[in-house]
Amino acid sequence: MSAIILESSLVHYEALGRGKPLLFLHDWLGSWRYWVPTMIEMSSSYRAYALDFWGFGDSDKVQTRYTVEGYVGQVSLFMDQMGIGKVPLIGHGLGGVVAALFTERFPERVEQLMMVSTPLQGAAIGRGLTGFSGGENPAARVLGRRLNDSVYEPVALEAAKTDGDAVVHSVRSALSQDLTDFLFEIDLPTMLVYGKQDGIVQVPEEDLLEDFDYSVYAFIFSEAQHYPMLEETNKFNRLLRDFLLHKDDWDKIQVKDEWRRRMR
């Protein structure tokens, strides 16, 4: 296990591969671990990092920092400590909200942005998360029997480590966020990725996705739910690799029948 101390608190992280840095941010349900298949795939070309937010996985439980703003600060401190100047950010759910706010605050530190299963507005966060009141395993509560499926094993392995209060407070802080204006104004390559069957975060309306500037590109996996990186691993990894390689030319990104592409 790798760890560093940020503001007197332990932060767990892992890194795989060599090369240009790449940073993965996790969701409300789980920890860094479910990024492992994607990190392994990217490690042939990148130095892939994933950290545990405070209150998740093996990072310290610090209740005063359980907000999206607290996690934006954690990412900034982590990059400073690791000597990472500029990086592509890949965030999922909570991690997507944090990645967007980090990019808004520190645009000079983000090269590309991928937001996976990310609520663009607070109202897009489903009742499974907004109704969670703590005191139990949040992944087991929200995912139910699905957590026993082998597909979600990387989530289940560390789900019980989550401090329920970290979910409660970070969800509350995310409810007030509206990322649509940010996406209308952003001028760096940005990809939005959703599973059409997601019951945890509402997929944005197609009309909204079509209204974003050309720098924002959207894919919807028709069969995936909340975890396309686990449910459609090969396709997700191919999409991510193409995005990283062809950030200035969307037409070079391979589009398969299972993906819904925004056409202009």
PDB file of C-alpha atoms in Angstrom:
ATOM      1  CA  MET A   1       0.000   0.000   0.000  1.00  0.00           C
ATOM      2  CA  SER A   2       1.246   3.472  -0.892  1.00  0.00           C
ATOM      3  CA  ALA A   3       0.330   6.470   1.207  1.00  0.00           C
ATOM      4  CA  ILE A   4       1.254  10.098   1.771  1.00  0.00           C
ATOM      5  CA  ILE A   5       0.379  12.628   4.471  1.00  0.00           C
ATOM      6  CA  LEU A   6      -1.660  15.641   3.386  1.00  0.00           C
ATOM      7  CA  GLU A   7      -2.626  18.233   5.997  1.00  0.00           C
ATOM      8  CA  SER A   8      -1.698  15.800   8.790  1.00  0.00           C
ATOM      9  CA  SER A   9      -3.998  13.075   7.375  1.00  0.00           C
ATOM     10  CA  LEU A  10      -3.106   9.859   5.591  1.00  0.00           C
ATOM     11  CA  VAL A  11      -4.141   9.526   1.953  1.00  0.00           C
ATOM     12  CA  HIS A  12      -3.911   6.123   0.303  1.00  0.00           C
ATOM     13  CA  TYR A  13      -3.080   5.879  -3.389  1.00  0.00           C
ATOM     14  CA  GLU A  14      -1.709   3.413  -5.912  1.00  0.00           C
ATOM     15  CA  ALA A  15       0.214   3.920  -9.137  1.00  0.00           C
ATOM     16  CA  LEU A  16       0.870   1.609 -12.071  1.00  0.00           C
ATOM     17  CA  GLY A  17       3.071   1.960 -15.136  1.00  0.00           C
ATOM     18  CA  ARG A  18       5.513   4.553 -16.405  1.00  0.00           C
ATOM     19  CA  GLY A  19       5.168   7.575 -18.568  1.00  0.00           C
ATOM     20  CA  LYS A  20       2.856  10.546 -18.627  1.00  0.00           C
ATOM     21  CA  PRO A  21       0.712  10.844 -15.454  1.00  0.00           C
ATOM     22  CA  LEU A  22      -2.974  10.002 -15.521  1.00  0.00           C
ATOM     23  CA  LEU A  23      -5.266  10.456 -12.496  1.00  0.00           C
ATOM     24  CA  PHE A  24      -8.443   8.487 -11.657  1.00  0.00           C
ATOM     25  CA  LEU A  25     -11.018   9.693  -9.098  1.00  0.00           C
ATOM     26  CA  HIS A  26     -13.594   7.305  -7.644  1.00  0.00           C
ATOM     27  CA  ASP A  27     -17.333   7.414  -6.937  1.00  0.00           C
ATOM     28  CA  TRP A  28     -19.472   7.508  -3.770  1.00  0.00           C
ATOM     29  CA  LEU A  29     -19.676   3.702  -3.866  1.00  0.00           C
ATOM     30  CA  GLY A  30     -16.261   2.086  -3.614  1.00  0.00           C
ATOM     31  CA  SER A  31     -12.662   3.237  -3.693  1.00  0.00           C
ATOM     32  CA  TRP A  32      -9.618   3.408  -5.966  1.00  0.00           C
ATOM     33  CA  ARG A  33      -9.743  -0.377  -6.454  1.00  0.00           C
ATOM     34  CA  TYR A  34     -12.391  -0.613  -9.176  1.00  0.00           C
ATOM     35  CA  TRP A  35     -10.131   1.449 -11.439  1.00  0.00           C
ATOM     36  CA  VAL A  36      -7.522  -1.360 -11.454  1.00  0.00           C
ATOM     37  CA  PRO A  37      -8.552  -2.995 -14.780  1.00  0.00           C
ATOM     38  CA  THR A  38      -8.390   0.376 -16.520  1.00  0.00           C
ATOM     39  CA  MET A  39      -5.153   1.348 -14.783  1.00  0.00           C
ATOM     40  CA  ILE A  40      -3.542  -1.899 -15.933  1.00  0.00           C
ATOM     41  CA  GLU A  41      -4.664  -1.251 -19.493  1.00  0.00           C
ATOM     42  CA  MET A  42      -3.291   2.303 -19.443  1.00  0.00           C
ATOM     43  CA  SER A  43      -0.061   1.402 -17.636  1.00  0.00           C
ATOM     44  CA  SER A  44       1.677   0.425 -20.868  1.00  0.00           C
ATOM     45  CA  SER A  45       1.725   4.093 -21.882  1.00  0.00           C
ATOM     46  CA  TYR A  46       0.970   6.092 -18.741  1.00  0.00           C
ATOM     47  CA  ARG A  47       1.776   6.381 -15.065  1.00  0.00           C
ATOM     48  CA  ALA A  48      -1.756   5.762 -13.797  1.00  0.00           C
ATOM     49  CA  TYR A  49      -2.607   7.094 -10.336  1.00  0.00           C
ATOM     50  CA  ALA A  50      -5.742   6.512  -8.246  1.00  0.00           C
ATOM     51  CA  LEU A  51      -6.316   7.805  -4.726  1.00  0.00           C
ATOM     52  CA  ASP A  52      -8.896   7.254  -2.005  1.00  0.00           C
ATOM     53  CA  PHE A  53     -10.820  10.346  -0.999  1.00  0.00           C
ATOM     54  CA  TRP A  54     -10.887  11.041   2.726  1.00  0.00           C
ATOM     55  CA  GLY A  55     -13.456   8.735   4.312  1.00  0.00           C
ATOM     56  CA  PHE A  56     -13.111   6.077   1.607  1.00  0.00           C
ATOM     57  CA  GLY A  57     -10.900   3.016   1.247  1.00  0.00           C
ATOM     58  CA  ASP A  58      -7.721   3.259   3.291  1.00  0.00           C
ATOM     59  CA  SER A  59      -7.515   7.042   3.552  1.00  0.00           C
ATOM     60  CA  ASP A  60      -8.123   8.688   6.917  1.00  0.00           C
ATOM     61  CA  LYS A  61     -11.633   9.535   8.036  1.00  0.00           C
ATOM     62  CA  VAL A  62     -11.773  13.292   8.465  1.00  0.00           C
ATOM     63  CA  GLN A  63     -15.375  14.491   8.674  1.00  0.00           C
ATOM     64  CA  THR A  64     -14.576  18.172   8.201  1.00  0.00           C
ATOM     65  CA  ARG A  65     -13.324  17.387   4.676  1.00  0.00           C
ATOM     66  CA  TYR A  66     -16.276  15.338   3.408  1.00  0.00           C
ATOM     67  CA  THR A  67     -17.375  17.836   0.746  1.00  0.00           C
ATOM     68  CA  VAL A  68     -16.681  18.173  -2.951  1.00  0.00           C
ATOM     69  CA  GLU A  69     -14.658  21.304  -2.163  1.00  0.00           C
ATOM     70  CA  GLY A  70     -12.669  19.347   0.410  1.00  0.00           C
ATOM     71  CA  TYR A  71     -11.891  16.720  -2.197  1.00  0.00           C
ATOM     72  CA  VAL A  72     -10.904  19.357  -4.770  1.00  0.00           C
ATOM     73  CA  GLY A  73      -8.358  20.543  -2.224  1.00  0.00           C
ATOM     74  CA  GLN A  74      -7.224  16.967  -1.621  1.00  0.00           C
ATOM     75  CA  VAL A  75      -6.574  16.424  -5.337  1.00  0.00           C
ATOM     76  CA  SER A  76      -4.586  19.675  -5.533  1.00  0.00           C
ATOM     77  CA  LEU A  77      -2.461  18.732  -2.527  1.00  0.00           C
ATOM     78  CA  PHE A  78      -1.947  15.221  -3.899  1.00  0.00           C
ATOM     79  CA  MET A  79      -0.712  16.515  -7.245  1.00  0.00           C
ATOM     80  CA  ASP A  80       1.619  18.956  -5.505  1.00  0.00           C
ATOM     81  CA  GLN A  81       3.041  16.217  -3.293  1.00  0.00           C
ATOM     82  CA  MET A  82       3.516  13.796  -6.206  1.00  0.00           C
ATOM     83  CA  GLY A  83       5.089  16.436  -8.441  1.00  0.00           C
ATOM     84  CA  ILE A  84       2.281  16.235 -11.016  1.00  0.00           C
ATOM     85  CA  GLY A  85       2.003  19.515 -12.881  1.00  0.00           C
ATOM     86  CA  LYS A  86      -0.627  18.838 -15.537  1.00  0.00           C
ATOM     87  CA  VAL A  87      -2.685  15.705 -16.032  1.00  0.00           C
ATOM     88  CA  PRO A  88      -5.682  14.162 -17.801  1.00  0.00           C
ATOM     89  CA  LEU A  89      -8.398  13.669 -15.148  1.00  0.00           C
ATOM     90  CA  ILE A  90     -10.874  10.784 -15.206  1.00  0.00           C
ATOM     91  CA  GLY A  91     -13.603  11.066 -12.581  1.00  0.00           C
ATOM     92  CA  HIS A  92     -16.567   8.797 -11.869  1.00  0.00           C
ATOM     93  CA  GLY A  93     -19.714   9.961 -10.045  1.00  0.00           C
ATOM     94  CA  LEU A  94     -18.447  11.946  -7.069  1.00  0.00           C
ATOM     95  CA  GLY A  95     -15.023  11.879  -8.717  1.00  0.00           C
ATOM     96  CA  GLY A  96     -16.511  13.423 -11.855  1.00  0.00           C
ATOM     97  CA  VAL A  97     -17.973  16.321  -9.872  1.00  0.00           C
ATOM     98  CA  VAL A  98     -14.639  16.823  -8.115  1.00  0.00           C
ATOM     99  CA  ALA A  99     -12.754  16.632 -11.433  1.00  0.00           C
ATOM    100  CA  ALA A 100     -15.040  19.260 -13.002  1.00  0.00           C
ATOM    101  CA  LEU A 101     -14.678  21.675 -10.076  1.00  0.00           C
ATOM    102  CA  PHE A 102     -10.929  21.081  -9.969  1.00  0.00           C
ATOM    103  CA  THR A 103     -10.720  21.887 -13.685  1.00  0.00           C
ATOM    104  CA  GLU A 104     -12.790  25.044 -13.200  1.00  0.00           C
ATOM    105  CA  ARG A 105     -10.490  26.203 -10.417  1.00  0.00           C
ATOM    106  CA  PHE A 106      -7.164  25.023 -11.862  1.00  0.00           C
ATOM    107  CA  PRO A 107      -7.594  24.887 -15.675  1.00  0.00           C
ATOM    108  CA  GLU A 108      -3.845  25.145 -16.167  1.00  0.00           C
ATOM    109  CA  ARG A 109      -3.386  21.800 -14.371  1.00  0.00           C
ATOM    110  CA  VAL A 110      -5.799  19.730 -16.497  1.00  0.00           C
ATOM    111  CA  GLU A 111      -5.000  18.564 -20.006  1.00  0.00           C
ATOM    112  CA  GLN A 112      -8.162  16.544 -20.685  1.00  0.00           C
ATOM    113  CA  LEU A 113     -11.259  15.725 -18.697  1.00  0.00           C
ATOM    114  CA  MET A 114     -13.416  12.590 -18.709  1.00  0.00           C
ATOM    115  CA  MET A 115     -16.526  12.572 -16.511  1.00  0.00           C
ATOM    116  CA  VAL A 116     -18.130   9.144 -16.105  1.00  0.00           C
ATOM    117  CA  SER A 117     -21.646   8.647 -14.686  1.00  0.00           C
ATOM    118  CA  THR A 118     -21.459  12.175 -13.300  1.00  0.00           C
ATOM    119  CA  PRO A 119     -24.522  14.155 -12.179  1.00  0.00           C
ATOM    120  CA  LEU A 120     -24.459  17.461 -14.054  1.00  0.00           C
ATOM    121  CA  GLN A 121     -26.981  18.881 -11.598  1.00  0.00           C
ATOM    122  CA  GLY A 122     -27.831  17.943  -8.034  1.00  0.00           C
ATOM    123  CA  ALA A 123     -31.273  16.761  -9.108  1.00  0.00           C
ATOM    124  CA  ALA A 124     -29.626  14.042 -11.214  1.00  0.00           C
ATOM    125  CA  ILE A 125     -28.420  12.209  -8.083  1.00  0.00           C
ATOM    126  CA  GLY A 126     -30.798   9.313  -7.466  1.00  0.00           C
ATOM    127  CA  ARG A 127     -32.746   8.535  -4.314  1.00  0.00           C
ATOM    128  CA  GLY A 128     -30.460   5.639  -3.473  1.00  0.00           C
ATOM    129  CA  LEU A 129     -27.740   8.165  -2.639  1.00  0.00           C
ATOM    130  CA  THR A 130     -29.801  11.131  -1.453  1.00  0.00           C
ATOM    131  CA  GLY A 131     -31.804   8.852   0.837  1.00  0.00           C
ATOM    132  CA  PHE A 132     -28.746   7.211   2.374  1.00  0.00           C
ATOM    133  CA  SER A 133     -28.436   8.277   6.002  1.00  0.00           C
ATOM    134  CA  GLY A 134     -25.183   6.586   7.006  1.00  0.00           C
ATOM    135  CA  GLY A 135     -24.490   3.872   9.547  1.00  0.00           C
ATOM    136  CA  GLU A 136     -24.145   1.043   7.053  1.00  0.00           C
ATOM    137  CA  ASN A 137     -22.274  -0.076   3.950  1.00  0.00           C
ATOM    138  CA  PRO A 138     -23.450   2.460   1.331  1.00  0.00           C
ATOM    139  CA  ALA A 139     -22.619   0.241  -1.645  1.00  0.00           C
ATOM    140  CA  ALA A 140     -24.620  -2.642  -0.194  1.00  0.00           C
ATOM    141  CA  ARG A 141     -27.523  -0.287   0.498  1.00  0.00           C
ATOM    142  CA  VAL A 142     -27.592   1.316  -2.960  1.00  0.00           C
ATOM    143  CA  LEU A 143     -26.510  -1.596  -5.175  1.00  0.00           C
ATOM    144  CA  GLY A 144     -28.300  -4.313  -3.213  1.00  0.00           C
ATOM    145  CA  ARG A 145     -27.968  -7.791  -4.700  1.00  0.00           C
ATOM    146  CA  ARG A 146     -25.950  -6.463  -7.625  1.00  0.00           C
ATOM    147  CA  LEU A 147     -22.996  -6.103  -5.269  1.00  0.00           C
ATOM    148  CA  ASN A 148     -22.786  -9.923  -5.188  1.00  0.00           C
ATOM    149  CA  ASP A 149     -22.311 -10.067  -8.957  1.00  0.00           C
ATOM    150  CA  SER A 150     -18.712 -10.882  -9.918  1.00  0.00           C
ATOM    151  CA  VAL A 151     -18.688  -7.817 -12.184  1.00  0.00           C
ATOM    152  CA  TYR A 152     -18.816  -5.592  -9.108  1.00  0.00           C
ATOM    153  CA  GLU A 153     -16.247  -7.513  -7.075  1.00  0.00           C
ATOM    154  CA  PRO A 154     -13.730  -4.595  -7.211  1.00  0.00           C
ATOM    155  CA  VAL A 155     -16.431  -2.411  -5.608  1.00  0.00           C
ATOM    156  CA  ALA A 156     -17.463  -5.008  -3.032  1.00  0.00           C
ATOM    157  CA  LEU A 157     -13.887  -5.726  -1.893  1.00  0.00           C
ATOM    158  CA  GLU A 158     -13.525  -2.397  -0.103  1.00  0.00           C
ATOM    159  CA  ALA A 159     -17.075  -1.088   0.100  1.00  0.00           C
ATOM    160  CA  ALA A 160     -17.361  -1.769   3.834  1.00  0.00           C
ATOM    161  CA  LYS A 161     -14.384   0.525   4.509  1.00  0.00           C
ATOM    162  CA  THR A 162     -16.385   3.591   3.501  1.00  0.00           C
ATOM    163  CA  ASP A 163     -17.385   5.984   6.257  1.00  0.00           C
ATOM    164  CA  GLY A 164     -21.120   6.424   5.698  1.00  0.00           C
ATOM    165  CA  ASP A 165     -20.831  10.058   6.762  1.00  0.00           C
ATOM    166  CA  ALA A 166     -18.463  10.682   3.852  1.00  0.00           C
ATOM    167  CA  VAL A 167     -21.249   9.649   1.484  1.00  0.00           C
ATOM    168  CA  VAL A 168     -23.941  11.610   3.312  1.00  0.00           C
ATOM    169  CA  HIS A 169     -22.007  14.883   3.496  1.00  0.00           C
ATOM    170  CA  SER A 170     -20.444  14.736   0.031  1.00  0.00           C
ATOM    171  CA  VAL A 171     -23.823  13.964  -1.545  1.00  0.00           C
ATOM    172  CA  ARG A 172     -25.315  16.953   0.258  1.00  0.00           C
ATOM    173  CA  SER A 173     -22.539  19.216  -0.976  1.00  0.00           C
ATOM    174  CA  ALA A 174     -22.988  17.908  -4.544  1.00  0.00           C
ATOM    175  CA  LEU A 175     -26.725  18.646  -4.522  1.00  0.00           C
ATOM    176  CA  SER A 176     -26.014  22.354  -4.841  1.00  0.00           C
ATOM    177  CA  GLN A 177     -23.715  21.936  -7.839  1.00  0.00           C
ATOM    178  CA  ASP A 178     -24.712  22.727 -11.418  1.00  0.00           C
ATOM    179  CA  LEU A 179     -22.005  21.804 -13.909  1.00  0.00           C
ATOM    180  CA  THR A 180     -23.875  22.791 -17.075  1.00  0.00           C
ATOM    181  CA  ASP A 181     -22.547  26.365 -17.231  1.00  0.00           C
ATOM    182  CA  PHE A 182     -19.037  25.032 -16.691  1.00  0.00           C
ATOM    183  CA  LEU A 183     -19.440  22.628 -19.620  1.00  0.00           C
ATOM    184  CA  PHE A 184     -20.815  25.356 -21.882  1.00  0.00           C
ATOM    185  CA  GLU A 185     -17.730  27.470 -21.184  1.00  0.00           C
ATOM    186  CA  ILE A 186     -14.974  24.844 -21.065  1.00  0.00           C
ATOM    187  CA  ASP A 187     -12.411  24.965 -23.868  1.00  0.00           C
ATOM    188  CA  LEU A 188     -10.360  21.819 -23.269  1.00  0.00           C
ATOM    189  CA  PRO A 189     -11.169  18.311 -24.573  1.00  0.00           C
ATOM    190  CA  THR A 190     -13.931  16.905 -22.374  1.00  0.00           C
ATOM    191  CA  MET A 191     -15.768  13.614 -22.638  1.00  0.00           C
ATOM    192  CA  LEU A 192     -18.986  12.673 -20.861  1.00  0.00           C
ATOM    193  CA  VAL A 193     -19.620   8.933 -20.485  1.00  0.00           C
ATOM    194  CA  TYR A 194     -22.834   7.320 -19.215  1.00  0.00           C
ATOM    195  CA  GLY A 195     -24.516   3.949 -19.009  1.00  0.00           C
ATOM    196  CA  LYS A 196     -28.032   4.206 -20.368  1.00  0.00           C
ATOM    197  CA  GLN A 197     -29.326   1.822 -17.669  1.00  0.00           C
ATOM    198  CA  ASP A 198     -27.856   3.833 -14.781  1.00  0.00           C
ATOM    199  CA  GLY A 199     -30.258   3.916 -11.860  1.00  0.00           C
ATOM    200  CA  ILE A 200     -27.937   5.843  -9.550  1.00  0.00           C
ATOM    201  CA  VAL A 201     -27.262   8.973 -11.608  1.00  0.00           C
ATOM    202  CA  GLN A 202     -29.718  10.312 -14.176  1.00  0.00           C
ATOM    203  CA  VAL A 203     -28.353  10.408 -17.719  1.00  0.00           C
ATOM    204  CA  PRO A 204     -28.575  13.938 -19.201  1.00  0.00           C
ATOM    205  CA  GLU A 205     -31.167  14.606 -21.866  1.00  0.00           C
ATOM    206  CA  GLU A 206     -29.883  14.241 -25.409  1.00  0.00           C
ATOM    207  CA  ASP A 207     -30.899  17.825 -26.232  1.00  0.00           C
ATOM    208  CA  LEU A 208     -28.576  19.106 -23.517  1.00  0.00           C
ATOM    209  CA  LEU A 209     -25.679  16.979 -24.723  1.00  0.00           C
ATOM    210  CA  GLU A 210     -26.174  18.272 -28.251  1.00  0.00           C
ATOM    211  CA  ASP A 211     -26.069  21.883 -27.075  1.00  0.00           C
ATOM    212  CA  PHE A 212     -22.560  21.721 -25.657  1.00  0.00           C
ATOM    213  CA  ASP A 213     -19.674  23.158 -27.637  1.00  0.00           C
ATOM    214  CA  TYR A 214     -17.584  20.912 -29.860  1.00  0.00           C
ATOM    215  CA  SER A 215     -14.954  20.586 -27.117  1.00  0.00           C
ATOM    216  CA  VAL A 216     -17.462  18.454 -25.169  1.00  0.00           C
ATOM    217  CA  TYR A 217     -18.173  14.998 -26.519  1.00  0.00           C
ATOM    218  CA  ALA A 218     -20.662  12.474 -25.146  1.00  0.00           C
ATOM    219  CA  PHE A 219     -20.926   8.688 -25.262  1.00  0.00           C
ATOM    220  CA  ILE A 220     -23.734   6.580 -23.857  1.00  0.00           C
ATOM    221  CA  PHE A 221     -23.197   2.836 -23.416  1.00  0.00           C
ATOM    222  CA  SER A 222     -26.589   1.351 -24.216  1.00  0.00           C
ATOM    223  CA  GLU A 223     -26.235  -1.736 -21.978  1.00  0.00           C
ATOM    224  CA  ALA A 224     -24.163  -0.346 -19.110  1.00  0.00           C
ATOM    225  CA  GLN A 225     -25.407   0.867 -15.748  1.00  0.00           C
ATOM    226  CA  HIS A 226     -23.387   2.982 -13.295  1.00  0.00           C
ATOM    227  CA  TYR A 227     -20.003   1.299 -13.807  1.00  0.00           C
ATOM    228  CA  PRO A 228     -19.181   1.180 -17.544  1.00  0.00           C
ATOM    229  CA  MET A 229     -15.500   0.627 -16.683  1.00  0.00           C
ATOM    230  CA  LEU A 230     -16.537  -2.708 -15.087  1.00  0.00           C
ATOM    231  CA  GLU A 231     -19.647  -3.611 -17.090  1.00  0.00           C
ATOM    232  CA  GLU A 232     -18.105  -2.806 -20.503  1.00  0.00           C
ATOM    233  CA  THR A 233     -14.415  -2.944 -19.596  1.00  0.00           C
ATOM    234  CA  ASN A 234     -12.876  -3.520 -23.022  1.00  0.00           C
ATOM    235  CA  LYS A 235     -15.030  -0.934 -24.757  1.00  0.00           C
ATOM    236  CA  PHE A 236     -14.513   1.609 -21.990  1.00  0.00           C
ATOM    237  CA  ASN A 237     -10.744   1.154 -22.052  1.00  0.00           C
ATOM    238  CA  ARG A 238     -10.670   1.495 -25.838  1.00  0.00           C
ATOM    239  CA  LEU A 239     -12.738   4.647 -25.617  1.00  0.00           C
ATOM    240  CA  LEU A 240     -10.469   6.137 -22.968  1.00  0.00           C
ATOM    241  CA  ARG A 241      -7.315   5.295 -24.903  1.00  0.00           C
ATOM    242  CA  ASP A 242      -8.724   6.809 -28.093  1.00  0.00           C
ATOM    243  CA  PHE A 243      -9.768   9.926 -26.173  1.00  0.00           C
ATOM    244  CA  LEU A 244      -6.287  10.335 -24.711  1.00  0.00           C
ATOM    245  CA  LEU A 245      -4.594   9.809 -28.081  1.00  0.00           C
ATOM    246  CA  HIS A 246      -6.939  11.846 -30.277  1.00  0.00           C
ATOM    247  CA  LYS A 247      -7.953  14.720 -28.043  1.00  0.00           C
ATOM    248  CA  ASP A 248      -7.795  17.192 -30.944  1.00  0.00           C
ATOM    249  CA  ASP A 249      -9.637  15.069 -33.490  1.00  0.00           C
ATOM    250  CA  TRP A 250     -12.892  13.452 -32.323  1.00  0.00           C
ATOM    251  CA  ASP A 251     -13.368  11.775 -35.702  1.00  0.00           C
ATOM    252  CA  LYS A 252     -10.479   9.393 -34.973  1.00  0.00           C
ATOM    253  CA  ILE A 253     -12.266   7.957 -31.949  1.00  0.00           C
ATOM    254  CA  GLN A 254     -13.683   4.582 -32.890  1.00  0.00           C
ATOM    255  CA  VAL A 255     -17.432   4.362 -32.521  1.00  0.00           C
ATOM    256  CA  LYS A 256     -19.143   0.999 -32.066  1.00  0.00           C
ATOM    257  CA  ASP A 257     -22.822   0.106 -32.308  1.00  0.00           C
ATOM    258  CA  GLU A 258     -23.071  -0.118 -28.516  1.00  0.00           C
ATOM    259  CA  TRP A 259     -22.088   3.535 -28.150  1.00  0.00           C
ATOM    260  CA  ARG A 260     -24.315   6.468 -28.814  1.00  0.00           C
ATOM    261  CA  ARG A 261     -22.354   9.304 -30.298  1.00  0.00           C
ATOM    262  CA  ARG A 262     -23.300  12.951 -30.293  1.00  0.00           C
ATOM    263  CA  MET A 263     -23.332  14.096 -33.910  1.00  0.00           C
ATOM    264  CA  ARG A 264     -23.161  17.713 -34.993  1.00  0.00           C
TER     265      ARG A 264
END
